[in-house]
Short mmCIF file of N, CA and C in Angstrom, two decimals:
data_model
loop_
_atom_site.label_atom_id
_atom_site.label_comp_id
_atom_site.label_asym_id
_atom_site.label_seq_id
_atom_site.Cartn_x
_atom_site.Cartn_y
_atom_site.Cartn_z
N LEU A 698 0.84 -1.17 -0.01
CA LEU A 698 -0.01 -0.01 0.00
C LEU A 698 0.88 1.22 0.00
N GLN A 699 0.64 2.16 -0.88
CA GLN A 699 1.35 3.41 -0.90
C GLN A 699 0.34 4.59 -0.94
N ALA A 700 0.72 5.67 -0.27
CA ALA A 700 -0.17 6.85 -0.26
C ALA A 700 0.69 8.07 -0.07
N ASP A 701 0.22 9.23 -0.54
CA ASP A 701 0.94 10.47 -0.35
C ASP A 701 0.80 11.00 1.06
N ASN A 702 -0.26 10.59 1.80
CA ASN A 702 -0.46 11.12 3.12
C ASN A 702 -0.54 9.97 4.13
N ASN A 703 -1.71 9.72 4.76
CA ASN A 703 -1.84 8.74 5.82
C ASN A 703 -2.42 7.43 5.32
N ILE A 704 -2.08 6.32 6.01
CA ILE A 704 -2.77 5.06 5.81
C ILE A 704 -3.33 4.67 7.19
N THR A 705 -4.65 4.37 7.23
CA THR A 705 -5.27 3.90 8.44
C THR A 705 -5.87 2.54 8.15
N VAL A 706 -5.56 1.56 9.03
CA VAL A 706 -6.08 0.21 8.84
C VAL A 706 -7.13 -0.02 9.95
N GLN A 707 -8.37 -0.25 9.51
CA GLN A 707 -9.48 -0.52 10.43
C GLN A 707 -10.26 -1.70 9.91
N ALA A 708 -10.77 -2.51 10.82
CA ALA A 708 -11.61 -3.66 10.43
C ALA A 708 -12.42 -4.07 11.63
N ASN A 709 -13.51 -4.81 11.40
CA ASN A 709 -14.27 -5.37 12.50
C ASN A 709 -13.67 -6.62 13.06
N GLY A 710 -12.71 -7.21 12.37
CA GLY A 710 -12.02 -8.42 12.83
C GLY A 710 -10.56 -8.37 12.47
N THR A 711 -9.91 -9.51 12.46
CA THR A 711 -8.48 -9.58 12.17
C THR A 711 -8.27 -9.51 10.65
N ILE A 712 -7.25 -8.79 10.24
CA ILE A 712 -6.82 -8.78 8.86
C ILE A 712 -5.80 -9.91 8.70
N ASP A 713 -6.11 -10.92 7.88
CA ASP A 713 -5.26 -12.08 7.71
C ASP A 713 -4.86 -12.14 6.23
N THR A 714 -3.57 -12.10 5.96
CA THR A 714 -3.11 -12.12 4.58
C THR A 714 -2.91 -13.53 4.03
N GLY A 715 -3.18 -14.57 4.83
CA GLY A 715 -3.07 -15.94 4.35
C GLY A 715 -4.14 -16.23 3.31
N ALA A 716 -3.78 -17.08 2.33
CA ALA A 716 -4.73 -17.38 1.26
C ALA A 716 -5.98 -18.10 1.73
N ASN A 717 -5.84 -18.96 2.73
CA ASN A 717 -6.99 -19.73 3.21
C ASN A 717 -7.16 -19.65 4.71
N GLY A 718 -6.91 -18.51 5.27
CA GLY A 718 -7.11 -18.33 6.71
C GLY A 718 -5.83 -18.52 7.48
N THR A 719 -5.89 -18.31 8.80
CA THR A 719 -4.70 -18.28 9.62
C THR A 719 -4.05 -19.63 9.80
N ASN A 720 -4.70 -20.76 9.44
CA ASN A 720 -4.10 -22.04 9.60
C ASN A 720 -3.30 -22.49 8.39
N ASN A 721 -3.26 -21.70 7.35
CA ASN A 721 -2.50 -22.06 6.15
C ASN A 721 -1.04 -21.63 6.33
N THR A 722 -0.16 -22.61 6.61
CA THR A 722 1.25 -22.26 6.82
C THR A 722 2.06 -22.47 5.53
N ASN A 723 1.45 -22.89 4.45
CA ASN A 723 2.16 -23.09 3.20
C ASN A 723 2.21 -21.86 2.31
N THR A 724 1.54 -20.82 2.74
CA THR A 724 1.44 -19.59 1.95
C THR A 724 2.28 -18.50 2.59
N THR A 725 3.09 -17.83 1.81
CA THR A 725 3.87 -16.72 2.30
C THR A 725 3.48 -15.47 1.50
N SER A 726 3.04 -14.44 2.20
CA SER A 726 2.70 -13.19 1.51
C SER A 726 3.13 -12.07 2.44
N SER A 727 3.94 -11.18 1.92
CA SER A 727 4.42 -10.04 2.72
C SER A 727 3.54 -8.84 2.46
N LEU A 728 3.57 -7.90 3.42
CA LEU A 728 2.78 -6.65 3.33
C LEU A 728 3.67 -5.49 3.67
N THR A 729 3.70 -4.49 2.78
CA THR A 729 4.45 -3.27 3.01
C THR A 729 3.53 -2.07 2.89
N MET A 730 3.57 -1.19 3.89
CA MET A 730 2.80 0.07 3.83
C MET A 730 3.83 1.21 3.84
N GLU A 731 3.71 2.12 2.87
CA GLU A 731 4.65 3.23 2.72
C GLU A 731 3.95 4.54 2.41
N PRO A 732 3.33 5.16 3.42
CA PRO A 732 2.65 6.45 3.15
C PRO A 732 3.63 7.62 3.28
N GLY A 733 3.17 8.78 2.83
CA GLY A 733 3.94 10.00 2.99
C GLY A 733 3.88 10.57 4.38
N ASN A 734 3.02 10.04 5.24
CA ASN A 734 2.91 10.53 6.61
C ASN A 734 2.76 9.34 7.57
N ASN A 735 1.66 9.25 8.27
CA ASN A 735 1.51 8.28 9.33
C ASN A 735 0.82 7.00 8.91
N ILE A 736 1.05 5.91 9.70
CA ILE A 736 0.33 4.66 9.57
C ILE A 736 -0.34 4.40 10.89
N THR A 737 -1.66 4.16 10.89
CA THR A 737 -2.40 3.86 12.10
C THR A 737 -2.97 2.45 11.97
N ILE A 738 -2.59 1.56 12.88
CA ILE A 738 -3.08 0.20 12.89
C ILE A 738 -4.18 0.12 13.94
N GLY A 739 -5.42 -0.01 13.49
CA GLY A 739 -6.57 -0.06 14.38
C GLY A 739 -7.29 -1.41 14.39
N ALA A 740 -6.69 -2.40 13.68
CA ALA A 740 -7.24 -3.74 13.62
C ALA A 740 -6.08 -4.73 13.64
N PRO A 741 -6.22 -5.87 14.28
CA PRO A 741 -5.14 -6.86 14.32
C PRO A 741 -4.73 -7.29 12.90
N ILE A 742 -3.43 -7.46 12.67
CA ILE A 742 -2.92 -7.95 11.42
C ILE A 742 -2.15 -9.27 11.68
N LYS A 743 -2.55 -10.33 11.01
CA LYS A 743 -1.78 -11.59 11.00
C LYS A 743 -1.30 -11.82 9.58
N ILE A 744 -0.01 -12.10 9.44
CA ILE A 744 0.57 -12.20 8.10
C ILE A 744 1.48 -13.42 8.00
N HIS A 745 1.47 -14.04 6.83
CA HIS A 745 2.30 -15.20 6.56
C HIS A 745 3.51 -14.75 5.77
N GLY A 746 4.24 -13.80 6.27
CA GLY A 746 5.40 -13.26 5.59
C GLY A 746 5.88 -12.04 6.38
N ASN A 747 6.74 -11.26 5.75
CA ASN A 747 7.28 -10.07 6.39
C ASN A 747 6.23 -8.94 6.41
N LEU A 748 6.27 -8.13 7.47
CA LEU A 748 5.43 -6.94 7.58
C LEU A 748 6.32 -5.73 7.73
N THR A 749 6.22 -4.79 6.79
CA THR A 749 7.02 -3.58 6.83
C THR A 749 6.10 -2.36 6.86
N LEU A 750 6.21 -1.59 7.92
CA LEU A 750 5.44 -0.35 8.10
C LEU A 750 6.44 0.79 8.05
N SER A 751 6.47 1.56 6.98
CA SER A 751 7.50 2.55 6.73
C SER A 751 6.85 3.93 6.56
N ALA A 752 6.71 4.67 7.67
CA ALA A 752 6.04 5.95 7.66
C ALA A 752 6.94 7.05 7.08
N ASN A 753 6.28 8.09 6.53
CA ASN A 753 7.01 9.21 5.96
C ASN A 753 7.94 8.78 4.83
N ASN A 754 7.44 7.91 3.96
CA ASN A 754 8.29 7.28 2.95
C ASN A 754 7.82 7.68 1.57
N THR A 755 8.25 8.85 1.10
CA THR A 755 7.83 9.24 -0.24
C THR A 755 9.02 9.71 -1.07
N GLY A 756 10.21 9.27 -0.75
CA GLY A 756 11.37 9.63 -1.55
C GLY A 756 11.71 11.10 -1.48
N GLY A 757 11.67 11.67 -0.26
CA GLY A 757 12.05 13.07 -0.08
C GLY A 757 10.90 14.04 -0.02
N ASN A 758 9.68 13.58 -0.21
CA ASN A 758 8.51 14.43 -0.17
C ASN A 758 7.66 14.17 1.07
N GLU A 759 8.33 14.02 2.21
CA GLU A 759 7.63 13.69 3.46
C GLU A 759 6.63 14.79 3.80
N THR A 760 5.48 14.39 4.33
CA THR A 760 4.40 15.36 4.56
C THR A 760 4.08 15.58 6.04
N GLY A 761 4.75 14.90 6.97
CA GLY A 761 4.35 15.12 8.35
C GLY A 761 5.28 14.45 9.35
N THR A 762 4.69 14.06 10.49
CA THR A 762 5.47 13.50 11.60
C THR A 762 6.05 12.13 11.27
N GLY A 763 5.41 11.38 10.43
CA GLY A 763 5.93 10.10 9.98
C GLY A 763 6.06 9.08 11.09
N ILE A 764 4.94 8.76 11.75
CA ILE A 764 4.97 7.77 12.82
C ILE A 764 4.07 6.58 12.48
N VAL A 765 4.34 5.48 13.16
CA VAL A 765 3.48 4.31 13.08
C VAL A 765 2.78 4.19 14.44
N ILE A 766 1.44 4.17 14.41
CA ILE A 766 0.65 4.03 15.63
C ILE A 766 0.13 2.60 15.67
N VAL A 767 0.67 1.78 16.58
CA VAL A 767 0.31 0.39 16.72
C VAL A 767 -0.71 0.27 17.83
N GLY A 768 -2.00 0.31 17.42
CA GLY A 768 -3.10 0.23 18.40
C GLY A 768 -3.79 -1.09 18.40
N ALA A 769 -3.28 -2.06 17.61
CA ALA A 769 -3.83 -3.41 17.58
C ALA A 769 -2.70 -4.37 17.26
N ALA A 770 -2.86 -5.63 17.60
CA ALA A 770 -1.80 -6.62 17.52
C ALA A 770 -1.30 -6.83 16.09
N LEU A 771 0.02 -7.01 15.99
CA LEU A 771 0.67 -7.38 14.74
C LEU A 771 1.34 -8.74 14.96
N GLU A 772 1.15 -9.68 14.01
CA GLU A 772 1.72 -11.02 14.21
C GLU A 772 2.11 -11.63 12.85
N THR A 773 3.34 -12.18 12.81
CA THR A 773 3.75 -13.00 11.68
C THR A 773 3.58 -14.45 12.06
N LEU A 774 3.06 -15.24 11.14
CA LEU A 774 2.75 -16.64 11.40
C LEU A 774 3.76 -17.61 10.80
N THR A 775 4.50 -17.17 9.78
CA THR A 775 5.49 -18.02 9.12
C THR A 775 6.81 -17.86 9.82
N SER A 776 7.46 -18.98 10.15
CA SER A 776 8.75 -18.95 10.88
C SER A 776 9.78 -18.13 10.13
N GLY A 777 10.44 -17.24 10.84
CA GLY A 777 11.49 -16.40 10.28
C GLY A 777 11.00 -15.11 9.61
N SER A 778 9.71 -14.89 9.59
CA SER A 778 9.20 -13.63 8.97
C SER A 778 9.38 -12.48 9.97
N ASN A 779 9.74 -11.31 9.46
CA ASN A 779 10.10 -10.16 10.26
C ASN A 779 9.04 -9.08 10.29
N ILE A 780 9.06 -8.27 11.34
CA ILE A 780 8.24 -7.05 11.41
C ILE A 780 9.21 -5.88 11.54
N THR A 781 9.10 -4.92 10.63
CA THR A 781 9.96 -3.73 10.66
C THR A 781 9.08 -2.47 10.67
N ILE A 782 9.30 -1.61 11.64
CA ILE A 782 8.56 -0.37 11.78
C ILE A 782 9.57 0.77 11.69
N THR A 783 9.37 1.67 10.73
CA THR A 783 10.38 2.67 10.43
C THR A 783 9.76 4.06 10.33
N ASN A 784 10.52 5.05 10.84
CA ASN A 784 10.21 6.47 10.71
C ASN A 784 11.27 7.05 9.80
N ASN A 785 10.91 7.47 8.64
CA ASN A 785 11.87 7.97 7.65
C ASN A 785 12.00 9.49 7.73
N GLY A 786 12.68 9.96 8.76
CA GLY A 786 12.94 11.38 8.89
C GLY A 786 11.82 12.19 9.48
N GLY A 787 10.77 11.55 9.94
CA GLY A 787 9.66 12.26 10.57
C GLY A 787 10.09 12.75 11.96
N THR A 788 9.33 13.66 12.50
CA THR A 788 9.67 14.28 13.80
C THR A 788 9.01 13.62 14.97
N GLY A 789 8.07 12.72 14.77
CA GLY A 789 7.34 12.12 15.86
C GLY A 789 7.92 10.78 16.27
N ALA A 790 7.43 10.23 17.38
CA ALA A 790 7.81 8.91 17.88
C ALA A 790 6.69 7.92 17.55
N HIS A 791 7.06 6.70 17.23
CA HIS A 791 6.05 5.65 17.03
C HIS A 791 5.28 5.48 18.33
N GLN A 792 4.03 5.10 18.24
CA GLN A 792 3.22 4.86 19.43
C GLN A 792 2.88 3.36 19.49
N LEU A 793 3.15 2.75 20.64
CA LEU A 793 2.97 1.30 20.80
C LEU A 793 1.99 1.03 21.94
N ASN A 794 0.89 0.34 21.62
CA ASN A 794 -0.14 0.01 22.62
C ASN A 794 -0.80 -1.34 22.27
N ALA A 795 0.07 -2.31 21.88
CA ALA A 795 -0.44 -3.62 21.49
C ALA A 795 0.70 -4.62 21.43
N ALA A 796 0.36 -5.86 21.26
CA ALA A 796 1.37 -6.92 21.12
C ALA A 796 1.92 -6.91 19.70
N VAL A 797 3.23 -7.09 19.59
CA VAL A 797 3.93 -7.27 18.32
C VAL A 797 4.67 -8.60 18.42
N THR A 798 4.29 -9.59 17.57
CA THR A 798 4.79 -10.95 17.73
C THR A 798 5.26 -11.55 16.42
N THR A 799 6.43 -12.20 16.43
CA THR A 799 6.86 -12.95 15.27
C THR A 799 7.07 -14.40 15.66
N ASN A 800 7.07 -15.26 14.68
CA ASN A 800 7.34 -16.67 14.84
C ASN A 800 8.84 -16.87 14.51
N ASN A 801 9.69 -16.54 15.46
CA ASN A 801 11.15 -16.65 15.32
C ASN A 801 11.72 -15.70 14.27
N GLY A 802 11.04 -14.62 13.98
CA GLY A 802 11.59 -13.59 13.09
C GLY A 802 12.04 -12.41 13.93
N ASN A 803 12.66 -11.45 13.27
CA ASN A 803 13.16 -10.25 13.94
C ASN A 803 12.08 -9.18 14.01
N VAL A 804 12.16 -8.36 15.07
CA VAL A 804 11.30 -7.17 15.21
C VAL A 804 12.22 -5.96 15.34
N SER A 805 12.00 -4.95 14.51
CA SER A 805 12.81 -3.75 14.52
C SER A 805 11.94 -2.51 14.56
N PHE A 806 12.25 -1.62 15.51
CA PHE A 806 11.63 -0.28 15.60
C PHE A 806 12.72 0.71 15.25
N ASN A 807 12.60 1.34 14.08
CA ASN A 807 13.60 2.33 13.66
C ASN A 807 13.03 3.72 13.84
N GLY A 808 13.55 4.43 14.82
CA GLY A 808 13.02 5.71 15.27
C GLY A 808 12.59 5.60 16.70
N ASN A 809 12.29 6.70 17.33
CA ASN A 809 11.88 6.70 18.72
C ASN A 809 10.51 6.08 18.91
N THR A 810 10.29 5.48 20.09
CA THR A 810 9.00 4.80 20.39
C THR A 810 8.45 5.29 21.70
N GLU A 811 7.17 5.57 21.75
CA GLU A 811 6.45 5.93 22.95
C GLU A 811 5.41 4.86 23.25
N LEU A 812 5.37 4.43 24.50
CA LEU A 812 4.33 3.49 24.93
C LEU A 812 3.09 4.23 25.29
N THR A 813 1.97 3.89 24.65
CA THR A 813 0.66 4.51 24.98
C THR A 813 -0.22 3.50 25.71
N GLY A 814 0.37 2.38 26.09
CA GLY A 814 -0.28 1.32 26.87
C GLY A 814 0.78 0.27 27.17
N ASN A 815 0.47 -0.63 28.13
CA ASN A 815 1.39 -1.71 28.42
C ASN A 815 1.53 -2.57 27.18
N SER A 816 2.76 -2.91 26.80
CA SER A 816 3.00 -3.55 25.52
C SER A 816 3.93 -4.73 25.65
N ILE A 817 3.75 -5.72 24.77
CA ILE A 817 4.61 -6.91 24.68
C ILE A 817 5.13 -7.01 23.27
N VAL A 818 6.44 -7.23 23.14
CA VAL A 818 7.07 -7.51 21.87
C VAL A 818 7.71 -8.88 22.06
N ALA A 819 7.36 -9.85 21.20
CA ALA A 819 7.88 -11.22 21.34
C ALA A 819 8.37 -11.70 19.98
N ALA A 820 9.54 -12.39 19.99
CA ALA A 820 10.15 -12.81 18.75
C ALA A 820 10.67 -14.22 18.74
N GLY A 821 10.20 -15.07 19.64
CA GLY A 821 10.65 -16.46 19.65
C GLY A 821 12.17 -16.46 19.87
N ASN A 822 12.93 -16.91 18.86
CA ASN A 822 14.40 -16.83 18.94
C ASN A 822 14.98 -15.78 18.03
N GLY A 823 14.10 -14.94 17.46
CA GLY A 823 14.58 -13.82 16.63
C GLY A 823 15.04 -12.67 17.50
N SER A 824 15.59 -11.61 16.90
CA SER A 824 16.05 -10.48 17.67
C SER A 824 14.99 -9.40 17.76
N ILE A 825 15.09 -8.61 18.82
CA ILE A 825 14.21 -7.40 19.01
C ILE A 825 15.15 -6.23 19.10
N THR A 826 14.93 -5.21 18.25
CA THR A 826 15.83 -4.06 18.25
C THR A 826 15.01 -2.77 18.26
N PHE A 827 15.34 -1.91 19.20
CA PHE A 827 14.79 -0.54 19.28
C PHE A 827 15.92 0.38 18.89
N ASN A 828 15.89 0.95 17.66
CA ASN A 828 16.92 1.90 17.19
C ASN A 828 16.41 3.30 17.44
N GLY A 829 16.35 3.68 18.68
CA GLY A 829 15.88 4.99 19.11
C GLY A 829 15.52 4.91 20.60
N THR A 830 15.02 5.97 21.14
CA THR A 830 14.63 5.97 22.56
C THR A 830 13.31 5.24 22.72
N VAL A 831 13.05 4.77 23.94
CA VAL A 831 11.78 4.15 24.30
C VAL A 831 11.30 4.87 25.57
N ASP A 832 10.14 5.51 25.51
CA ASP A 832 9.60 6.24 26.63
C ASP A 832 8.11 5.94 26.78
N SER A 833 7.57 6.21 27.96
CA SER A 833 6.11 6.22 28.11
C SER A 833 5.63 7.52 27.49
N PHE A 834 4.35 7.55 27.07
CA PHE A 834 3.75 8.72 26.53
C PHE A 834 3.78 9.81 27.63
N VAL A 835 3.84 11.04 27.26
CA VAL A 835 3.95 12.17 28.17
C VAL A 835 2.91 12.08 29.30
N ASN A 836 3.36 12.27 30.53
CA ASN A 836 2.49 12.28 31.74
C ASN A 836 1.77 10.96 32.00
N THR A 837 2.28 9.87 31.45
CA THR A 837 1.75 8.55 31.70
C THR A 837 2.89 7.59 32.04
N SER A 838 2.57 6.40 32.41
CA SER A 838 3.63 5.41 32.68
C SER A 838 3.12 4.04 32.33
N PHE A 839 3.81 3.39 31.41
CA PHE A 839 3.41 2.05 30.96
C PHE A 839 4.61 1.12 30.95
N GLY A 840 4.36 -0.18 30.99
CA GLY A 840 5.41 -1.19 31.02
C GLY A 840 5.64 -1.82 29.67
N LEU A 841 6.87 -2.31 29.47
CA LEU A 841 7.26 -2.99 28.23
C LEU A 841 7.84 -4.34 28.58
N THR A 842 7.36 -5.37 27.90
CA THR A 842 7.98 -6.70 27.98
C THR A 842 8.52 -7.05 26.59
N ALA A 843 9.81 -7.38 26.53
CA ALA A 843 10.45 -7.76 25.27
C ALA A 843 10.94 -9.23 25.45
N ASN A 844 10.22 -10.17 24.82
CA ASN A 844 10.54 -11.60 25.01
C ASN A 844 11.17 -12.17 23.77
N THR A 845 12.41 -12.66 23.88
CA THR A 845 13.08 -13.42 22.86
C THR A 845 14.21 -14.22 23.54
N SER A 846 14.40 -15.43 23.04
CA SER A 846 15.56 -16.20 23.52
C SER A 846 16.78 -15.77 22.77
N GLY A 847 16.61 -14.87 21.79
CA GLY A 847 17.73 -14.29 21.05
C GLY A 847 18.24 -13.04 21.76
N THR A 848 18.50 -12.01 20.95
CA THR A 848 19.07 -10.76 21.49
C THR A 848 18.06 -9.63 21.45
N THR A 849 18.00 -8.87 22.55
CA THR A 849 17.19 -7.64 22.62
C THR A 849 18.16 -6.49 22.71
N ASN A 850 18.04 -5.54 21.75
CA ASN A 850 18.92 -4.37 21.72
C ASN A 850 18.10 -3.10 21.92
N PHE A 851 18.46 -2.35 22.93
CA PHE A 851 17.93 -0.99 23.14
C PHE A 851 19.07 -0.05 22.79
N ASN A 852 19.04 0.53 21.57
CA ASN A 852 20.14 1.37 21.10
C ASN A 852 19.98 2.83 21.44
N GLY A 853 19.02 3.13 22.29
CA GLY A 853 18.80 4.48 22.82
C GLY A 853 18.35 4.32 24.28
N SER A 854 18.18 5.41 24.97
CA SER A 854 17.79 5.33 26.38
C SER A 854 16.35 4.78 26.49
N VAL A 855 16.06 4.17 27.63
CA VAL A 855 14.73 3.62 27.93
C VAL A 855 14.22 4.42 29.14
N GLY A 856 13.13 5.13 28.98
CA GLY A 856 12.56 5.92 30.08
C GLY A 856 13.36 7.16 30.36
N GLY A 857 14.14 7.63 29.41
CA GLY A 857 14.98 8.81 29.62
C GLY A 857 14.16 10.11 29.71
N SER A 858 13.09 10.24 28.97
CA SER A 858 12.26 11.44 29.01
C SER A 858 11.06 11.21 29.92
N THR A 859 10.38 10.09 29.77
CA THR A 859 9.24 9.70 30.62
C THR A 859 9.42 8.27 31.01
N ALA A 860 9.58 8.00 32.32
CA ALA A 860 9.90 6.68 32.83
C ALA A 860 8.81 5.66 32.47
N LEU A 861 9.25 4.43 32.22
CA LEU A 861 8.37 3.30 32.09
C LEU A 861 8.00 2.81 33.47
N THR A 862 6.85 2.10 33.64
CA THR A 862 6.58 1.50 34.93
C THR A 862 7.49 0.32 35.15
N THR A 863 7.61 -0.55 34.15
CA THR A 863 8.46 -1.76 34.26
C THR A 863 9.14 -2.01 32.92
N LEU A 864 10.27 -2.72 32.97
CA LEU A 864 10.91 -3.21 31.76
C LEU A 864 11.32 -4.66 32.03
N THR A 865 10.83 -5.57 31.20
CA THR A 865 11.14 -6.99 31.38
C THR A 865 11.66 -7.54 30.04
N THR A 866 12.80 -8.22 30.09
CA THR A 866 13.29 -8.93 28.92
C THR A 866 13.45 -10.42 29.27
N ASP A 867 13.50 -11.27 28.27
CA ASP A 867 13.56 -12.72 28.47
C ASP A 867 14.89 -13.11 29.11
N ALA A 868 14.86 -13.73 30.27
CA ALA A 868 16.06 -14.13 30.98
C ALA A 868 16.90 -15.13 30.17
N ASN A 869 16.32 -15.86 29.24
CA ASN A 869 17.06 -16.84 28.43
C ASN A 869 17.76 -16.16 27.25
N GLY A 870 17.46 -14.93 26.96
CA GLY A 870 18.12 -14.21 25.88
C GLY A 870 19.19 -13.28 26.43
N THR A 871 19.77 -12.48 25.55
CA THR A 871 20.74 -11.47 25.96
C THR A 871 20.15 -10.08 25.67
N SER A 872 20.52 -9.12 26.51
CA SER A 872 20.00 -7.77 26.35
C SER A 872 21.13 -6.76 26.35
N THR A 873 21.03 -5.78 25.45
CA THR A 873 21.97 -4.65 25.41
C THR A 873 21.16 -3.41 25.70
N LEU A 874 21.60 -2.64 26.73
CA LEU A 874 20.86 -1.49 27.17
C LEU A 874 21.79 -0.26 27.24
N GLN A 875 21.22 0.93 26.98
CA GLN A 875 21.99 2.18 27.01
C GLN A 875 21.69 2.99 28.24
N GLY A 876 20.77 2.63 29.05
CA GLY A 876 20.32 3.35 30.23
C GLY A 876 18.83 3.16 30.41
N VAL A 877 18.40 2.84 31.62
CA VAL A 877 16.99 2.52 31.85
C VAL A 877 16.49 3.29 33.06
N ASN A 878 15.28 3.88 32.95
CA ASN A 878 14.60 4.57 34.03
C ASN A 878 13.18 4.04 34.14
N THR A 879 12.85 3.35 35.25
CA THR A 879 11.50 2.88 35.45
C THR A 879 11.04 3.28 36.84
N THR A 880 9.73 3.34 37.03
CA THR A 880 9.20 3.60 38.37
C THR A 880 9.00 2.31 39.16
N GLY A 881 9.09 1.18 38.48
CA GLY A 881 8.89 -0.13 39.09
C GLY A 881 10.01 -1.07 38.73
N ALA A 882 9.71 -2.34 38.71
CA ALA A 882 10.72 -3.39 38.56
C ALA A 882 11.35 -3.40 37.15
N GLN A 883 12.60 -3.84 37.15
CA GLN A 883 13.33 -4.14 35.92
C GLN A 883 13.79 -5.58 36.03
N SER A 884 13.55 -6.38 34.99
CA SER A 884 13.91 -7.78 35.02
C SER A 884 14.55 -8.14 33.70
N TYR A 885 15.77 -8.73 33.76
CA TYR A 885 16.50 -9.09 32.54
C TYR A 885 16.91 -10.55 32.58
#
């Protein structure tokens, strides 16, 4: 999907890109969204392939803040399929208020991320990478759980501007952190 401005995904149920429903593991289909401004996910997406959400992506003609608002669950069903969320030069931070899950694929947030609700990111044995800061939304406090038996990388501060309530990573994996500020427990 491409657009010069915003893309908003809404549905009364789950959006499933599988050819014959969510139980079809023999089909692989990727989905890429590249608007000139924001992407708002308001319905769960289940996909049998890679999911790429690339906000503010118009080849130099960006039109706004360029954020991805994850307000409903994102899930890849095919083993090794990745989820990539990118801010291409926009001024805003991605907003996360839902589960983001892969079946042993990687999850990458490129750009700053704000939690607008308690959130879980899970990647089986894939990696989880936050290439930017991770904060709670202004004047709020939410927790983040990042579960992978692989590597979790926080390449910017966590809770540096607005503290998280909690930060939990999978004890069986490895975590790289640049600095963490929470009002509650931290578990690695």
